Amino acid sequence: MTSVRGRLAPSPTGRLHLGNAWAFLLAWLACRKAGGTLVLRMEDIDPDRATQDWAEEIVFDLHWLGLDWDEGPHPDGTPGETGDCGPYVQSRRGALYEQALHRLGARVYPCYCTRKELRDQLHAMAGAPHVDDRGAPYPGTCRHLTAEERAQREAGGRHPCLRLNTEGLADIVFMDALCGPQRFSLAGCGGDFALRRSDGVWAYQLAVVVDDALMGVNQVVRGEDILVSTPRQLALFDLLGWPRPAYAHIPLLCDAAGERLAKRHNSLSLRALRAAGRTPQELVGLLAFKAGLQDRPDPKTPRELLDGFTWQRLPRGPVLLDAQ
Ligand code: GLU
């Protein structure tokens, strides 16, 4: 039997909030319950938003919560990392993304459309499929440009992004441990998606697949908001000939008004909660209560939850925090 390898994959683009803690606690529990190895990977590919300071604060917060990991940045904040699959920081993995891009070969093409053109094309498309903010539907405008047409656009000073040609790829079918059987057409998930932005920044979809594959991750636990990205990632796993991980997409933690917790919920950042005198055990106990792992929000350490951990009592649909 292969052993479980799970991961925590924060984006250091702001402070961790209770919603992140919820997802990371559940990912930690699922991996530890299976006796697995846990990887911490910093998803800092977006140079406009990710900073080293946020990354350090996230390591501190995770450690403070009582979550540990076996590979990745040192939990005590000292420089360097442990593990054989590093670097565990996406901004240092560009060469690996480049190799994967190369292996995708003729499936990859340059797209010269500007944002405005994409918007206009979208308006012109009847019944454009709804997709989330991780990828706008793309009608395939630049898919079959001739070498001449490409040269013309380049001569006009345009820098292309790179997209995956999803033409002819079968529907993506998979089983989610929590959401059940899934089937998506790639066209319904936005069509040909970007692998690299026009400014050279690697796209999340490619980076996450390369990292999960090369880090041997076979168990992915993450928020339901990412479910719509999973078919695109699975298409890449398949094309690159890498085994697919198992997925569990967990319901999102929302505020009392039903709005999903986000960086703007400042008072629910771990830092603010700590400053307000909350202990990590109180927060973990509350999250465990919301996950159906205990009947009352009694303080607990993550390790104390391992014995009773099961997905069985996790609520379906968004999980609401009450006003307190
Ligand atoms: N880094 C992503 C985020 O914080 C998570 C990606 C993933 O779990 O695949 O939203």
Tab-separated table of C-alpha atoms and ligand atoms in Angstrom:
chain	number	residue	atom	x	y	z
A	1	MET	CA	0.000	0.000	0.000
A	2	THR	CA	1.362	3.445	-0.859
A	3	SER	CA	1.669	5.741	2.089
A	4	VAL	CA	-0.302	8.942	2.238
A	5	ARG	CA	1.370	12.230	1.393
A	6	GLY	CA	-0.732	15.280	2.118
A	7	ARG	CA	0.013	18.967	1.913
A	8	LEU	CA	-0.714	22.397	3.284
A	9	ALA	CA	-0.407	24.942	0.491
A	10	PRO	CA	-0.919	28.490	1.754
A	11	SER	CA	-0.534	31.536	-0.472
A	12	PRO	CA	1.478	34.144	1.436
A	13	THR	CA	-0.638	37.032	0.194
A	14	GLY	CA	-2.045	38.086	3.536
A	15	ARG	CA	-2.750	36.964	7.082
A	16	LEU	CA	-4.200	33.566	7.834
A	17	HIS	CA	-7.778	33.778	9.068
A	18	LEU	CA	-10.035	31.301	10.744
A	19	GLY	CA	-11.201	29.990	7.348
A	20	ASN	CA	-7.627	29.072	6.440
A	21	ALA	CA	-7.150	27.499	9.862
A	22	TRP	CA	-10.272	25.422	9.230
A	23	ALA	CA	-8.948	24.094	5.926
A	24	PHE	CA	-5.444	23.446	7.240
A	25	LEU	CA	-6.691	21.738	10.403
A	26	LEU	CA	-8.854	19.366	8.348
A	27	ALA	CA	-6.019	18.688	5.874
A	28	TRP	CA	-3.682	18.010	8.804
A	29	LEU	CA	-6.173	15.661	10.483
A	30	ALA	CA	-6.868	13.704	7.286
A	31	CYS	CA	-3.165	13.206	6.649
A	32	ARG	CA	-2.153	12.430	10.232
A	33	LYS	CA	-5.102	10.092	10.736
A	34	ALA	CA	-3.819	8.054	7.777
A	35	GLY	CA	-0.320	8.047	9.276
A	36	GLY	CA	0.796	10.164	6.333
A	37	THR	CA	3.635	12.535	5.638
A	38	LEU	CA	2.689	16.196	5.445
A	39	VAL	CA	4.321	18.763	3.189
A	40	LEU	CA	4.137	22.526	3.678
A	41	ARG	CA	4.465	24.391	0.404
A	42	MET	CA	4.456	28.170	0.006
A	43	GLU	CA	2.447	29.134	-3.054
A	44	ASP	CA	4.122	32.444	-3.654
A	45	ILE	CA	4.173	32.519	-7.456
A	46	ASP	CA	2.316	35.798	-7.772
A	47	PRO	CA	5.049	38.415	-7.332
A	48	ASP	CA	2.473	41.209	-7.102
A	49	ARG	CA	0.798	39.752	-4.042
A	50	ALA	CA	3.070	37.306	-2.220
A	51	THR	CA	5.686	38.467	0.279
A	52	GLN	CA	8.311	36.822	2.453
A	53	ASP	CA	6.855	38.544	5.524
A	54	TRP	CA	3.479	36.927	5.004
A	55	ALA	CA	5.181	33.573	4.461
A	56	GLU	CA	6.992	33.893	7.782
A	57	GLU	CA	3.849	34.908	9.596
A	58	ILE	CA	1.981	31.926	8.123
A	59	VAL	CA	4.652	29.498	9.304
A	60	PHE	CA	4.414	31.072	12.742
A	61	ASP	CA	0.599	30.870	12.805
A	62	LEU	CA	0.456	27.239	11.696
A	63	HIS	CA	3.007	26.274	14.314
A	64	TRP	CA	1.128	28.281	16.937
A	65	LEU	CA	-2.096	26.456	16.070
A	66	GLY	CA	-0.364	23.170	16.824
A	67	LEU	CA	-0.084	21.921	13.236
A	68	ASP	CA	3.198	20.312	12.298
A	69	TRP	CA	4.636	19.118	9.005
A	70	ASP	CA	7.416	16.802	7.924
A	71	GLU	CA	8.770	18.588	4.872
A	72	GLY	CA	9.006	22.250	3.983
A	73	PRO	CA	10.137	25.427	5.723
A	74	HIS	CA	11.392	25.005	9.288
A	75	PRO	CA	8.533	25.527	11.746
A	76	ASP	CA	10.626	27.703	14.062
A	77	GLY	CA	11.218	30.223	11.284
A	78	THR	CA	14.950	29.517	10.892
A	79	PRO	CA	16.068	29.784	7.273
A	80	GLY	CA	16.116	26.682	5.089
A	81	GLU	CA	13.860	23.684	4.772
A	82	THR	CA	13.662	19.917	5.376
A	83	GLY	CA	12.738	17.212	2.866
A	84	ASP	CA	13.859	15.669	-0.404
A	85	CYS	CA	11.305	17.267	-2.747
A	86	GLY	CA	12.242	20.910	-2.364
A	87	PRO	CA	12.391	23.728	-2.913
A	88	TYR	CA	9.065	23.971	-1.064
A	89	VAL	CA	8.570	27.530	-2.246
A	90	GLN	CA	6.968	27.995	-5.658
A	91	SER	CA	8.972	31.070	-6.598
A	92	ARG	CA	12.058	28.823	-6.664
A	93	ARG	CA	10.533	26.081	-8.821
A	94	GLY	CA	10.368	27.878	-12.162
A	95	ALA	CA	12.706	25.408	-13.909
A	96	LEU	CA	10.362	22.525	-13.026
A	97	TYR	CA	7.343	24.393	-14.421
A	98	GLU	CA	9.339	25.106	-17.579
A	99	GLN	CA	10.101	21.396	-18.041
A	100	ALA	CA	6.444	20.454	-17.637
A	101	LEU	CA	5.436	23.123	-20.128
A	102	HIS	CA	7.917	21.684	-22.571
A	103	ARG	CA	6.485	18.197	-22.117
A	104	LEU	CA	3.008	19.452	-22.956
A	105	GLY	CA	4.474	20.235	-26.375
A	106	ALA	CA	2.033	21.047	-29.146
A	107	ARG	CA	-0.855	21.325	-26.690
A	108	VAL	CA	0.563	24.693	-25.633
A	109	TYR	CA	0.001	27.800	-27.735
A	110	PRO	CA	0.591	31.523	-27.370
A	111	CYS	CA	-2.463	33.706	-26.897
A	112	TYR	CA	-2.202	37.393	-27.694
A	113	CYS	CA	-5.639	38.545	-26.578
A	114	THR	CA	-5.672	41.511	-24.251
A	115	ARG	CA	-7.936	41.595	-21.223
A	116	LYS	CA	-10.262	43.955	-23.012
A	117	GLU	CA	-10.438	41.709	-26.056
A	118	LEU	CA	-11.209	38.758	-23.822
A	119	ARG	CA	-14.010	40.714	-22.198
A	120	ASP	CA	-15.446	41.699	-25.551
A	121	GLN	CA	-15.213	38.144	-26.861
A	122	LEU	CA	-16.995	36.983	-23.766
A	123	HIS	CA	-19.857	39.400	-24.255
A	124	ALA	CA	-20.207	38.149	-27.794
A	125	MET	CA	-20.433	34.506	-26.674
A	126	ALA	CA	-23.999	33.472	-26.058
A	127	GLY	CA	-24.489	31.609	-22.810
A	128	ALA	CA	-20.860	31.878	-21.733
A	129	PRO	CA	-20.267	29.298	-19.020
A	130	HIS	CA	-19.926	30.656	-15.535
A	131	VAL	CA	-16.507	30.124	-14.057
A	132	ASP	CA	-14.835	31.446	-10.958
A	133	ASP	CA	-12.142	34.079	-10.719
A	134	ARG	CA	-9.410	31.557	-11.438
A	135	GLY	CA	-10.153	31.484	-15.153
A	136	ALA	CA	-12.444	33.375	-17.486
A	137	PRO	CA	-14.004	31.381	-20.321
A	138	TYR	CA	-11.801	31.527	-23.376
A	139	PRO	CA	-13.303	30.995	-26.822
A	140	GLY	CA	-10.091	29.718	-28.434
A	141	THR	CA	-9.388	32.835	-30.508
A	142	CYS	CA	-5.610	32.319	-30.795
A	143	ARG	CA	-5.704	28.520	-30.866
A	144	HIS	CA	-5.018	28.086	-34.544
A	145	LEU	CA	-3.072	31.184	-35.523
A	146	THR	CA	-0.557	30.635	-38.288
A	147	ALA	CA	3.132	31.322	-37.737
A	148	GLU	CA	2.651	34.479	-39.753
A	149	GLU	CA	-0.235	35.722	-37.660
A	150	ARG	CA	1.807	35.113	-34.522
A	151	ALA	CA	4.755	36.982	-35.936
A	152	GLN	CA	2.480	39.890	-36.830
A	153	ARG	CA	1.197	40.154	-33.291
A	154	GLU	CA	4.665	39.915	-31.821
A	155	ALA	CA	5.861	42.605	-34.196
A	156	GLY	CA	3.043	44.770	-32.838
A	157	GLY	CA	4.683	44.433	-29.405
A	158	ARG	CA	2.287	41.955	-27.874
A	159	HIS	CA	3.518	39.480	-25.261
A	160	PRO	CA	1.523	36.286	-25.309
A	161	CYS	CA	0.312	34.242	-22.409
A	162	LEU	CA	0.533	30.484	-22.935
A	163	ARG	CA	-2.599	28.365	-22.965
A	164	LEU	CA	-3.393	24.693	-23.025
A	165	ASN	CA	-5.386	23.545	-26.031
A	166	THR	CA	-8.197	21.518	-24.473
A	167	GLU	CA	-9.806	20.597	-27.802
A	168	GLY	CA	-10.674	16.954	-28.024
A	169	LEU	CA	-9.951	16.215	-24.346
A	170	ALA	CA	-12.580	13.991	-22.769
A	171	ASP	CA	-14.757	15.053	-19.838
A	172	ILE	CA	-12.929	14.847	-16.552
A	173	VAL	CA	-14.486	12.347	-14.212
A	174	PHE	CA	-13.358	11.827	-10.643
A	175	MET	CA	-14.554	10.928	-7.191
A	176	ASP	CA	-14.327	13.506	-4.429
A	177	ALA	CA	-14.223	12.061	-0.924
A	178	LEU	CA	-16.713	14.686	0.260
A	179	CYS	CA	-18.536	16.035	-2.790
A	180	GLY	CA	-19.034	12.598	-4.367
A	181	PRO	CA	-18.779	11.684	-8.058
A	182	GLN	CA	-17.863	14.593	-10.335
A	183	ARG	CA	-17.962	15.117	-14.086
A	184	PHE	CA	-16.884	18.310	-15.822
A	185	SER	CA	-16.240	19.244	-19.418
A	186	LEU	CA	-13.155	21.394	-19.760
A	187	ALA	CA	-15.162	23.800	-21.917
A	188	GLY	CA	-17.502	24.241	-18.956
A	189	CYS	CA	-14.526	25.108	-16.752
A	190	GLY	CA	-13.341	27.943	-18.956
A	191	GLY	CA	-11.895	26.118	-21.957
A	192	ASP	CA	-8.241	26.619	-22.864
A	193	PHE	CA	-6.699	27.836	-19.652
A	194	ALA	CA	-3.491	29.772	-19.072
A	195	LEU	CA	-0.300	28.016	-18.048
A	196	ARG	CA	1.852	31.121	-17.961
A	197	ARG	CA	0.805	34.752	-17.896
A	198	SER	CA	1.944	37.231	-20.520
A	199	ASP	CA	4.346	38.733	-17.962
A	200	GLY	CA	5.985	35.343	-17.458
A	201	VAL	CA	4.318	34.505	-14.123
A	202	TRP	CA	3.393	30.822	-13.901
A	203	ALA	CA	-0.272	30.045	-13.580
A	204	TYR	CA	-1.554	28.416	-10.418
A	205	GLN	CA	-3.050	25.472	-12.364
A	206	LEU	CA	0.287	24.396	-13.777
A	207	ALA	CA	2.370	25.099	-10.677
A	208	VAL	CA	0.078	23.210	-8.343
A	209	VAL	CA	0.052	20.114	-10.575
A	210	VAL	CA	3.806	20.051	-11.038
A	211	ASP	CA	4.294	20.496	-7.308
A	212	ASP	CA	1.749	17.948	-6.187
A	213	ALA	CA	3.169	15.414	-8.666
A	214	LEU	CA	6.854	15.985	-7.977
A	215	MET	CA	6.303	16.175	-4.227
A	216	GLY	CA	4.490	12.839	-4.392
A	217	VAL	CA	1.290	14.306	-2.964
A	218	ASN	CA	-1.531	11.783	-3.240
A	219	GLN	CA	-4.051	13.329	-0.829
A	220	VAL	CA	-5.386	16.843	-1.445
A	221	VAL	CA	-7.728	18.410	1.108
A	222	ARG	CA	-8.776	21.975	0.287
A	223	GLY	CA	-11.728	24.341	0.084
A	224	GLU	CA	-14.745	23.698	-2.098
A	225	ASP	CA	-14.043	26.994	-3.882
A	226	ILE	CA	-11.209	25.198	-5.688
A	227	LEU	CA	-13.355	22.288	-6.901
A	228	VAL	CA	-13.849	24.057	-10.244
A	229	SER	CA	-10.072	24.135	-10.748
A	230	THR	CA	-9.678	20.416	-10.166
A	231	PRO	CA	-10.741	19.278	-13.677
A	232	ARG	CA	-8.118	21.567	-15.212
A	233	GLN	CA	-5.515	20.167	-12.871
A	234	LEU	CA	-6.554	16.592	-13.591
A	235	ALA	CA	-6.287	17.254	-17.329
A	236	LEU	CA	-2.675	18.270	-16.734
A	237	PHE	CA	-1.949	15.239	-14.543
A	238	ASP	CA	-3.293	13.015	-17.315
A	239	LEU	CA	-1.447	14.749	-20.146
A	240	LEU	CA	1.809	14.673	-18.201
A	241	GLY	CA	1.335	11.007	-17.357
A	242	TRP	CA	1.358	11.564	-13.598
A	243	PRO	CA	-0.914	9.681	-11.192
A	244	ARG	CA	-3.881	11.676	-9.938
A	245	PRO	CA	-4.105	12.477	-6.212
A	246	ALA	CA	-7.259	11.752	-4.236
A	247	TYR	CA	-9.320	14.855	-3.473
A	248	ALA	CA	-11.514	16.018	-0.620
A	249	HIS	CA	-13.023	19.472	-1.104
A	250	ILE	CA	-14.297	20.769	2.206
A	251	PRO	CA	-17.202	23.167	2.753
A	252	LEU	CA	-16.215	26.790	3.234
A	253	LEU	CA	-16.293	28.497	6.587
A	254	CYS	CA	-18.499	31.605	6.444
A	255	ASP	CA	-19.306	34.492	8.732
A	256	ALA	CA	-22.678	34.783	10.428
A	257	ALA	CA	-24.072	36.498	7.323
A	258	GLY	CA	-23.062	33.537	5.162
A	259	GLU	CA	-20.181	35.330	3.508
A	260	ARG	CA	-17.074	33.246	2.988
A	261	LEU	CA	-14.202	34.231	5.261
A	262	ALA	CA	-11.567	36.222	3.441
A	263	LYS	CA	-8.560	38.367	4.134
A	264	ARG	CA	-10.825	41.368	4.716
A	265	HIS	CA	-12.289	39.692	7.831
A	266	ASN	CA	-9.485	41.242	9.839
A	267	SER	CA	-10.917	40.474	13.240
A	268	LEU	CA	-10.870	36.779	12.365
A	269	SER	CA	-7.209	36.699	11.433
A	270	LEU	CA	-5.237	34.387	13.670
A	271	ARG	CA	-3.081	37.295	14.661
A	272	ALA	CA	-6.058	39.388	15.789
A	273	LEU	CA	-7.599	36.451	17.631
A	274	ARG	CA	-4.297	35.800	19.381
A	275	ALA	CA	-4.037	39.472	20.323
A	276	ALA	CA	-7.564	39.266	21.720
A	277	GLY	CA	-6.379	36.530	24.059
A	278	ARG	CA	-7.719	33.460	22.232
A	279	THR	CA	-5.631	30.363	22.702
A	280	PRO	CA	-4.877	27.987	19.833
A	281	GLN	CA	-6.759	25.262	21.717
A	282	GLU	CA	-9.886	27.422	21.845
A	283	LEU	CA	-9.755	28.023	18.102
A	284	VAL	CA	-9.028	24.390	17.266
A	285	GLY	CA	-11.830	23.305	19.616
A	286	LEU	CA	-14.279	25.671	17.940
A	287	LEU	CA	-13.310	24.464	14.465
A	288	ALA	CA	-13.593	20.847	15.600
A	289	PHE	CA	-17.091	21.590	16.891
A	290	LYS	CA	-18.028	23.105	13.526
A	291	ALA	CA	-16.619	20.024	11.798
A	292	GLY	CA	-18.812	17.746	13.893
A	293	LEU	CA	-15.812	16.284	15.702
A	294	GLN	CA	-17.104	17.219	19.141
A	295	ASP	CA	-20.479	18.183	20.568
A	296	ARG	CA	-19.306	21.379	22.222
A	297	PRO	CA	-16.613	23.924	21.355
A	298	ASP	CA	-14.292	22.665	24.109
A	299	PRO	CA	-10.629	23.642	23.741
A	300	LYS	CA	-8.552	20.920	22.077
A	301	THR	CA	-5.173	20.416	20.479
A	302	PRO	CA	-5.135	19.036	16.921
A	303	ARG	CA	-3.572	15.834	18.212
A	304	GLU	CA	-6.423	15.276	20.688
A	305	LEU	CA	-8.830	15.221	17.739
A	306	LEU	CA	-7.054	12.453	15.861
A	307	ASP	CA	-8.762	9.516	17.566
A	308	GLY	CA	-12.249	10.708	16.754
A	309	PHE	CA	-11.481	12.187	13.337
A	310	THR	CA	-13.882	11.205	10.562
A	311	TRP	CA	-15.448	13.021	7.615
A	312	GLN	CA	-18.816	11.487	8.533
A	313	ARG	CA	-20.144	14.350	10.616
A	314	LEU	CA	-18.730	17.203	8.562
A	315	PRO	CA	-21.692	19.373	7.514
A	316	ARG	CA	-22.515	19.658	3.807
A	317	GLY	CA	-22.623	23.157	2.378
A	318	PRO	CA	-21.179	26.302	3.928
A	319	VAL	CA	-20.397	26.230	7.643
A	320	LEU	CA	-21.486	29.371	9.478
A	321	LEU	CA	-19.731	30.962	12.415
A	322	ASP	CA	-22.057	32.704	14.826
A	323	ALA	CA	-21.559	36.327	15.712
A	324	GLN	CA	-19.446	35.543	18.805
B	1	GLU	N1	-2.564	28.228	-2.460
B	1	GLU	C1	-3.955	28.037	-2.705
B	1	GLU	C2	-4.749	28.960	-1.835
B	1	GLU	O1	-4.268	29.381	-0.787
B	1	GLU	C3	-4.409	26.640	-2.427
B	1	GLU	C4	-4.196	25.810	-3.592
B	1	GLU	C5	-4.576	24.362	-3.409
B	1	GLU	O2	-4.847	23.899	-2.298
B	1	GLU	O3	-4.533	23.687	-4.417
B	1	GLU	O4	-5.862	29.284	-2.194
